[in-house]
Coordinates of C-alpha atoms in Angstrom, one line a residue:
M242 CA 0.0 0.0 0.0
E243 CA 3.0 2.3 0.5
K244 CA 3.5 2.4 -3.3
V245 CA -0.1 3.6 -3.8
V246 CA 0.2 6.4 -1.2
D247 CA 3.5 7.5 -2.7
F248 CA 2.2 7.5 -6.3
I249 CA -0.9 9.5 -5.3
R250 CA 1.3 12.1 -3.4
K251 CA 3.6 12.3 -6.4
Q252 CA 0.5 13.1 -8.7
F253 CA -0.6 15.9 -6.4
K254 CA 3.0 17.1 -5.6
E255 CA 2.2 16.9 -2.0
P256 CA 4.7 15.0 0.1
E257 CA 3.2 15.5 3.5
Q258 CA -0.1 17.4 3.8
F259 CA -3.6 15.9 3.6
I260 CA -4.9 15.2 0.2
P261 CA -8.7 15.6 -0.1
L262 CA -10.9 13.4 -2.3
H263 CA -12.1 16.3 -4.5
A264 CA -11.4 19.9 -3.7
P265 CA -12.7 22.9 -5.7
V266 CA -10.2 24.8 -7.8
F267 CA -10.6 28.5 -8.4
V268 CA -8.2 29.8 -11.1
G269 CA -10.5 32.0 -13.4
N270 CA -12.8 34.9 -13.0
E271 CA -14.5 33.9 -9.8
K272 CA -13.4 36.9 -7.7
K273 CA -14.1 39.3 -10.6
Y274 CA -17.6 38.0 -11.2
L275 CA -18.4 37.8 -7.4
N276 CA -17.3 41.5 -7.0
E277 CA -19.4 42.4 -10.0
C278 CA -22.4 40.7 -8.4
I279 CA -21.9 42.4 -5.0
D280 CA -21.5 45.9 -6.6
S281 CA -24.7 45.4 -8.6
T282 CA -26.5 44.6 -5.3
F283 CA -28.3 41.9 -7.1
V284 CA -27.0 39.0 -5.0
S285 CA -30.3 37.1 -4.5
S286 CA -32.4 35.2 -7.0
V287 CA -32.5 37.9 -9.8
G288 CA -29.5 39.0 -11.7
K289 CA -27.6 38.7 -15.0
F290 CA -25.4 35.8 -13.8
V291 CA -28.4 33.5 -13.3
D292 CA -29.5 34.3 -16.9
R293 CA -26.0 33.8 -18.2
F294 CA -25.6 30.5 -16.2
E295 CA -28.8 29.0 -17.9
A296 CA -27.6 30.1 -21.3
D297 CA -24.1 28.5 -20.6
I298 CA -25.5 25.2 -19.6
K299 CA -27.7 25.1 -22.7
A300 CA -24.6 25.8 -24.8
I301 CA -22.6 23.1 -23.0
T302 CA -25.3 20.3 -23.0
G303 CA -27.2 21.1 -26.2
A304 CA -30.4 21.3 -24.2
K305 CA -33.1 23.7 -25.3
S306 CA -34.0 24.8 -21.8
A307 CA -32.2 25.1 -18.6
V308 CA -33.5 26.2 -15.2
A309 CA -31.1 27.1 -12.3
T310 CA -31.9 25.7 -8.9
T311 CA -30.6 25.9 -5.3
N312 CA -29.0 22.4 -5.5
G313 CA -29.2 19.1 -7.4
T314 CA -31.7 17.6 -5.0
A315 CA -34.1 20.4 -5.6
A316 CA -33.6 20.0 -9.3
L317 CA -34.6 16.4 -9.2
H318 CA -37.5 17.1 -6.9
I319 CA -39.0 19.8 -9.1
A320 CA -38.4 17.7 -12.2
L321 CA -40.4 14.9 -10.8
H322 CA -43.0 17.3 -9.4
A323 CA -43.4 18.9 -12.9
L324 CA -44.1 15.5 -14.3
D325 CA -47.0 15.1 -11.8
V326 CA -45.3 12.3 -9.8
S327 CA -47.1 12.1 -6.5
T328 CA -48.3 9.9 -3.7
H329 CA -49.2 6.3 -4.8
D330 CA -46.8 6.6 -7.8
I331 CA -43.7 4.5 -8.3
V332 CA -40.4 5.8 -9.5
I333 CA -37.7 3.3 -10.6
T334 CA -34.1 4.0 -9.7
Q335 CA -30.9 2.2 -8.8
P336 CA -29.7 1.1 -5.3
L337 CA -26.1 2.2 -5.9
T338 CA -26.5 6.0 -5.7
F339 CA -26.3 8.9 -3.3
V340 CA -29.1 9.2 -1.0
A341 CA -30.4 12.5 -2.4
T342 CA -31.6 10.6 -5.5
C343 CA -34.1 8.6 -3.4
N344 CA -34.9 11.5 -1.0
A345 CA -36.0 13.6 -4.0
I346 CA -38.3 10.8 -5.1
K347 CA -39.7 10.4 -1.6
Y348 CA -40.3 14.2 -1.4
T349 CA -43.0 13.8 -4.0
G350 CA -44.7 11.2 -1.9
A351 CA -43.8 8.5 -4.5
T352 CA -42.2 5.1 -3.7
P353 CA -38.7 4.4 -5.1
L354 CA -38.3 0.9 -6.5
F355 CA -34.9 -0.4 -7.3
V356 CA -33.4 -2.3 -10.1
D357 CA -29.8 -3.5 -10.5
V358 CA -26.8 -1.8 -11.9
D359 CA -24.2 -2.8 -14.6
L360 CA -20.9 -4.0 -13.3
E361 CA -19.1 -2.0 -16.1
T362 CA -20.9 1.4 -15.8
M363 CA -22.1 1.2 -12.2
G364 CA -25.2 2.8 -13.5
M365 CA -28.7 1.4 -14.0
S366 CA -28.8 -2.1 -15.8
S367 CA -31.1 -2.0 -18.8
S368 CA -31.5 -5.7 -18.6
S369 CA -32.6 -5.6 -14.9
L370 CA -35.0 -2.7 -15.9
R371 CA -36.5 -4.8 -18.7
T372 CA -36.9 -7.8 -16.3
F373 CA -38.6 -5.5 -13.7
F374 CA -41.2 -4.3 -16.4
E375 CA -41.8 -7.7 -17.9
E376 CA -42.2 -9.5 -14.5
H377 CA -43.9 -6.9 -12.4
C378 CA -45.8 -4.5 -14.6
E379 CA -48.5 -4.3 -17.2
L380 CA -49.9 -1.6 -19.5
R381 CA -53.4 -0.5 -18.8
T382 CA -55.0 2.2 -21.0
G383 CA -51.5 3.5 -21.8
R384 CA -50.2 3.5 -18.2
C385 CA -47.6 1.3 -16.6
I386 CA -49.1 -0.4 -13.7
H387 CA -47.3 -2.3 -10.9
K388 CA -49.2 -5.5 -10.7
R389 CA -48.8 -6.2 -7.0
T390 CA -49.7 -2.8 -5.7
G391 CA -51.8 -1.4 -8.6
E392 CA -49.8 1.8 -8.4
I393 CA -48.7 3.8 -11.6
V394 CA -45.0 3.5 -12.5
K395 CA -44.6 7.2 -13.4
A396 CA -40.9 7.8 -13.9
C397 CA -37.5 6.2 -14.0
V398 CA -34.4 7.9 -12.6
P399 CA -31.1 6.3 -13.9
M400 CA -27.9 7.9 -12.5
H401 CA -24.5 8.4 -14.3
T402 CA -22.3 7.1 -11.4
F403 CA -19.2 9.0 -10.9
G404 CA -19.6 10.6 -14.2
F405 CA -19.5 7.3 -16.2
P406 CA -22.5 7.3 -18.6
C407 CA -24.9 4.5 -18.1
D408 CA -26.6 2.6 -20.9
I409 CA -29.0 5.5 -21.2
K410 CA -30.1 5.0 -24.8
L411 CA -31.5 1.6 -24.1
I412 CA -32.9 2.7 -20.8
V413 CA -34.9 5.4 -22.6
E414 CA -36.0 3.0 -25.3
I415 CA -37.3 0.5 -22.8
C416 CA -39.1 3.1 -20.7
E417 CA -40.7 4.6 -23.8
E418 CA -42.2 1.0 -24.5
W419 CA -43.7 1.1 -21.1
N420 CA -44.8 4.8 -21.2
V421 CA -42.5 5.8 -18.3
A422 CA -40.7 9.2 -18.3
V423 CA -37.0 9.2 -17.8
V424 CA -35.4 11.8 -15.5
E425 CA -31.7 11.5 -15.7
D426 CA -29.7 12.0 -12.6
A427 CA -26.7 13.6 -14.3
A428 CA -25.5 15.3 -11.1
E429 CA -22.1 13.9 -11.4
S430 CA -21.7 13.9 -15.1
L431 CA -21.2 17.4 -16.4
G432 CA -18.8 16.9 -19.3
S433 CA -19.8 13.3 -20.0
W434 CA -21.0 12.2 -23.3
V435 CA -22.5 9.2 -25.1
G436 CA -21.3 9.6 -28.7
K437 CA -21.9 13.3 -29.4
Q438 CA -24.8 13.8 -27.1
H439 CA -24.3 15.1 -23.5
T440 CA -25.6 13.1 -20.6
G441 CA -28.8 14.6 -19.1
T442 CA -30.4 15.2 -22.5
F443 CA -31.6 11.7 -23.4
G444 CA -34.6 11.6 -21.0
K445 CA -37.6 13.9 -20.7
L446 CA -35.6 15.8 -18.1
G447 CA -32.1 15.9 -16.8
V448 CA -30.5 17.3 -13.6
F449 CA -27.1 18.5 -12.7
S450 CA -25.4 19.4 -9.4
F451 CA -22.8 22.0 -8.7
N452 CA -22.1 21.2 -5.1
G453 CA -18.6 22.1 -3.7
N454 CA -17.2 18.7 -4.6
K455 CA -18.2 18.6 -8.2
I456 CA -16.0 19.4 -11.2
V457 CA -17.3 23.0 -11.3
T458 CA -19.2 24.5 -8.3
A459 CA -21.5 27.3 -7.4
G460 CA -20.8 26.5 -3.7
G461 CA -24.2 24.7 -4.0
G462 CA -26.4 24.9 -7.0
G463 CA -28.1 22.7 -9.5
C464 CA -30.2 22.9 -12.7
V465 CA -32.8 21.1 -14.7
V466 CA -32.4 20.7 -18.5
T467 CA -35.0 19.6 -21.1
D468 CA -35.8 19.9 -24.8
D469 CA -39.4 20.6 -23.9
I470 CA -39.6 24.4 -23.9
E471 CA -43.0 24.5 -22.3
L472 CA -42.0 22.1 -19.6
G473 CA -39.0 24.3 -19.0
K474 CA -41.2 27.3 -18.6
K475 CA -43.4 25.4 -16.1
I476 CA -40.3 24.4 -13.9
K477 CA -39.0 27.9 -14.0
H478 CA -42.4 29.1 -12.8
L479 CA -42.5 26.5 -10.1
T480 CA -39.0 27.1 -8.8
T481 CA -39.9 30.8 -8.3
T482 CA -42.8 30.1 -5.8
A483 CA -45.2 30.0 -8.8
K484 CA -45.5 33.8 -8.6
Q485 CA -47.5 35.4 -11.5
P486 CA -45.7 38.2 -13.3
H487 CA -47.0 41.6 -12.0
P488 CA -45.4 45.0 -11.3
W489 CA -46.3 44.9 -7.6
A490 CA -48.8 42.2 -6.6
Y491 CA -48.0 38.9 -5.0
R492 CA -50.2 36.4 -6.8
H493 CA -49.6 32.6 -6.7
E494 CA -52.0 30.2 -8.5
E495 CA -50.5 26.9 -7.5
L496 CA -48.0 25.2 -5.1
G497 CA -44.6 26.6 -5.8
F498 CA -41.1 26.2 -4.4
N499 CA -38.4 28.6 -3.4
Y500 CA -35.7 26.7 -5.4
R501 CA -34.1 29.7 -7.0
M502 CA -30.3 29.9 -7.5
P503 CA -29.0 33.2 -6.0
N504 CA -27.2 35.4 -8.4
I505 CA -24.0 35.4 -6.3
N506 CA -23.8 31.6 -6.7
A507 CA -24.5 31.9 -10.4
A508 CA -21.6 34.4 -10.6
L509 CA -19.3 31.8 -9.2
I510 CA -20.5 29.0 -11.4
C511 CA -20.3 31.1 -14.6
A512 CA -16.6 31.6 -13.8
Q513 CA -16.1 27.9 -13.1
L514 CA -17.9 26.9 -16.4
E515 CA -15.3 29.0 -18.4
C516 CA -12.7 26.6 -16.9
L517 CA -14.6 23.4 -17.6
P518 CA -12.7 22.3 -20.7
Q519 CA -9.3 22.8 -18.9
F520 CA -10.6 21.0 -15.9
L521 CA -11.8 18.0 -18.0
E522 CA -8.5 17.8 -19.7
K523 CA -6.6 17.8 -16.4
K524 CA -8.9 15.2 -15.0
R525 CA -8.4 12.9 -17.9
T526 CA -4.6 13.3 -17.6
L527 CA -4.8 12.2 -13.9
A528 CA -7.2 9.3 -14.7
T529 CA -4.8 8.0 -17.5
A530 CA -1.9 8.1 -15.0
Y531 CA -3.9 6.2 -12.5
K532 CA -5.0 3.6 -15.0
M533 CA -1.4 2.9 -16.1
F534 CA -0.1 2.7 -12.4
F535 CA -3.0 0.4 -11.0
E536 CA -2.8 -2.0 -13.9
K537 CA 0.7 -2.7 -12.9
Q538 CA -0.5 -3.3 -9.4
E539 CA -3.2 -5.7 -10.8
I540 CA -6.0 -3.5 -9.4
I541 CA -8.9 -2.7 -11.7
F542 CA -9.3 1.1 -12.5
K543 CA -12.7 1.8 -13.8
W544 CA -12.6 3.4 -17.3
E545 CA -15.2 4.7 -19.7
Q546 CA -17.1 2.3 -22.0
E547 CA -16.6 2.3 -25.8
G548 CA -18.6 5.0 -27.4
T549 CA -18.8 7.1 -24.3
T550 CA -16.7 9.9 -22.8
A551 CA -16.5 10.1 -19.0
N552 CA -15.6 13.2 -17.0
F553 CA -13.7 11.1 -14.4
W554 CA -15.3 13.1 -11.7
L555 CA -14.3 10.6 -9.1
N556 CA -11.5 8.1 -10.0
T557 CA -12.7 4.6 -9.0
L558 CA -11.0 1.3 -8.1
L559 CA -12.6 -2.2 -8.0
L560 CA -10.8 -4.2 -5.4
K561 CA -10.9 -7.9 -5.0
D562 CA -13.1 -8.2 -2.0
E563 CA -14.3 -6.6 1.2
H564 CA -11.1 -7.3 3.1
Q565 CA -8.9 -5.7 0.5
K566 CA -11.2 -2.7 0.4
T567 CA -11.1 -2.2 4.1
A568 CA -7.3 -2.6 4.2
F569 CA -7.0 -0.1 1.4
L570 CA -9.2 2.5 3.1
E571 CA -7.4 2.1 6.4
A572 CA -3.9 2.5 5.0
T573 CA -4.6 5.4 2.7
N574 CA -6.6 7.5 5.2
K575 CA -4.2 6.7 7.9
N576 CA -1.4 8.2 5.7
G577 CA -3.3 11.4 4.9
V578 CA -4.6 10.4 1.6
M579 CA -8.5 10.6 1.6
T580 CA -10.2 7.7 0.0
R581 CA -13.8 6.5 0.5
P582 CA -16.1 3.5 -0.1
I583 CA -19.1 3.8 -2.4
W584 CA -22.3 4.7 -0.8
D585 CA -24.3 2.3 1.4
L586 CA -26.9 0.6 -0.9
M587 CA -30.2 2.4 -0.6
T588 CA -31.8 -1.0 0.1
T589 CA -29.9 -1.2 3.4
L590 CA -31.3 2.1 4.7
P591 CA -34.3 1.8 7.0
M592 CA -36.5 4.2 4.9
Y593 CA -35.9 2.2 1.7
Q594 CA -35.2 -1.4 2.6
D595 CA -38.6 -2.7 1.5
S596 CA -38.4 -1.1 -2.0
L597 CA -37.1 -4.1 -4.0
D598 CA -38.8 -6.4 -6.5
V599 CA -35.7 -7.7 -8.4
P600 CA -32.4 -9.2 -7.3
I601 CA -29.5 -6.7 -7.2
P602 CA -26.3 -8.9 -7.2
N603 CA -24.2 -6.5 -9.2
A604 CA -25.0 -3.6 -6.8
E605 CA -24.0 -5.8 -3.9
Y606 CA -20.9 -7.0 -5.5
L607 CA -19.7 -3.4 -6.3
A608 CA -20.7 -2.1 -2.9
S609 CA -18.3 -4.5 -1.2
R610 CA -15.3 -3.6 -3.5
I611 CA -15.5 0.0 -4.8
V612 CA -13.3 2.8 -3.4
N613 CA -12.7 6.3 -4.7
I614 CA -9.4 7.9 -4.7
P615 CA -8.2 11.6 -4.9
S616 CA -9.6 13.2 -8.0
S617 CA -9.2 17.0 -7.7
V618 CA -8.2 19.1 -10.7
I619 CA -4.4 19.5 -10.6
I620 CA -3.3 22.8 -12.0

């Protein structure tokens, strides 16, 4: 393990100090734009940087509509709410994900149900998804009905784990057969592509996160993207407390949410987005170095699948077993190199442990073996 620690320290040019998992990097116009925002006095939810951020995201992803939000969880919640997901509905997702994915589903009152993941992508398995539909669902008057509960399967939320694109094309194709809307959890995959199409733009809606540990950050922040212009307008309205336009009156005709991204956060993310191409290049350089090193150590370093481009948000190792994983985590963290295991499976959490209809052997296998290693942009 000493070789691993020494190699990581060499990449980060840090012989002694603590090396975090993924720290933000500010090397562009962050201070300039923040000062502009402060001088303008528009530091809350109205201002030019919010508008610019939404335009920038459309340009980067190719989506026709983008709506800024306070964070990625809020983005996913409002996306599902805008599709009328509610109590007594079912939303399919994966058990190998950050808890915010499932929490956002639960906020709507819907029940999350889990299908397995692929060993290669660590994202939703299209074959497990198809099995779920064929064994547990039926179409009635154009709606996908869960045969055991009689509830409507309203949406499917696949996640691009650590920035590695899942089999999203086939997932969308299967869901279209069953009349189930796809909302992509692309929180971790800004800068990831399937062919020439950006993640987050395959489903009805896609969501991104700009938390402090992402490739680019607004301090917090998120957004919803879609090619449905009218749906985008609806989401923008709902995130601004559903307030009707009026010179002075406060009129709200439906339930809305205060999910607006403040202009001061938008100023920060606009500067960060200018650096995104540079950051992606630096992260690929680090990932390539890791790949070459760990292959010599006979440790599997997770790589992008053919036909996809990963952003390598978090560099990922697949170890031999639980014992090796624990030993790796103990040795690296003891020596000031931050590593972490993958999230606890959602099916092991008390609020979601009864939400399973199909086996999840791949998710269980990965959960016992995956670790993430330092992945910050090195300038």
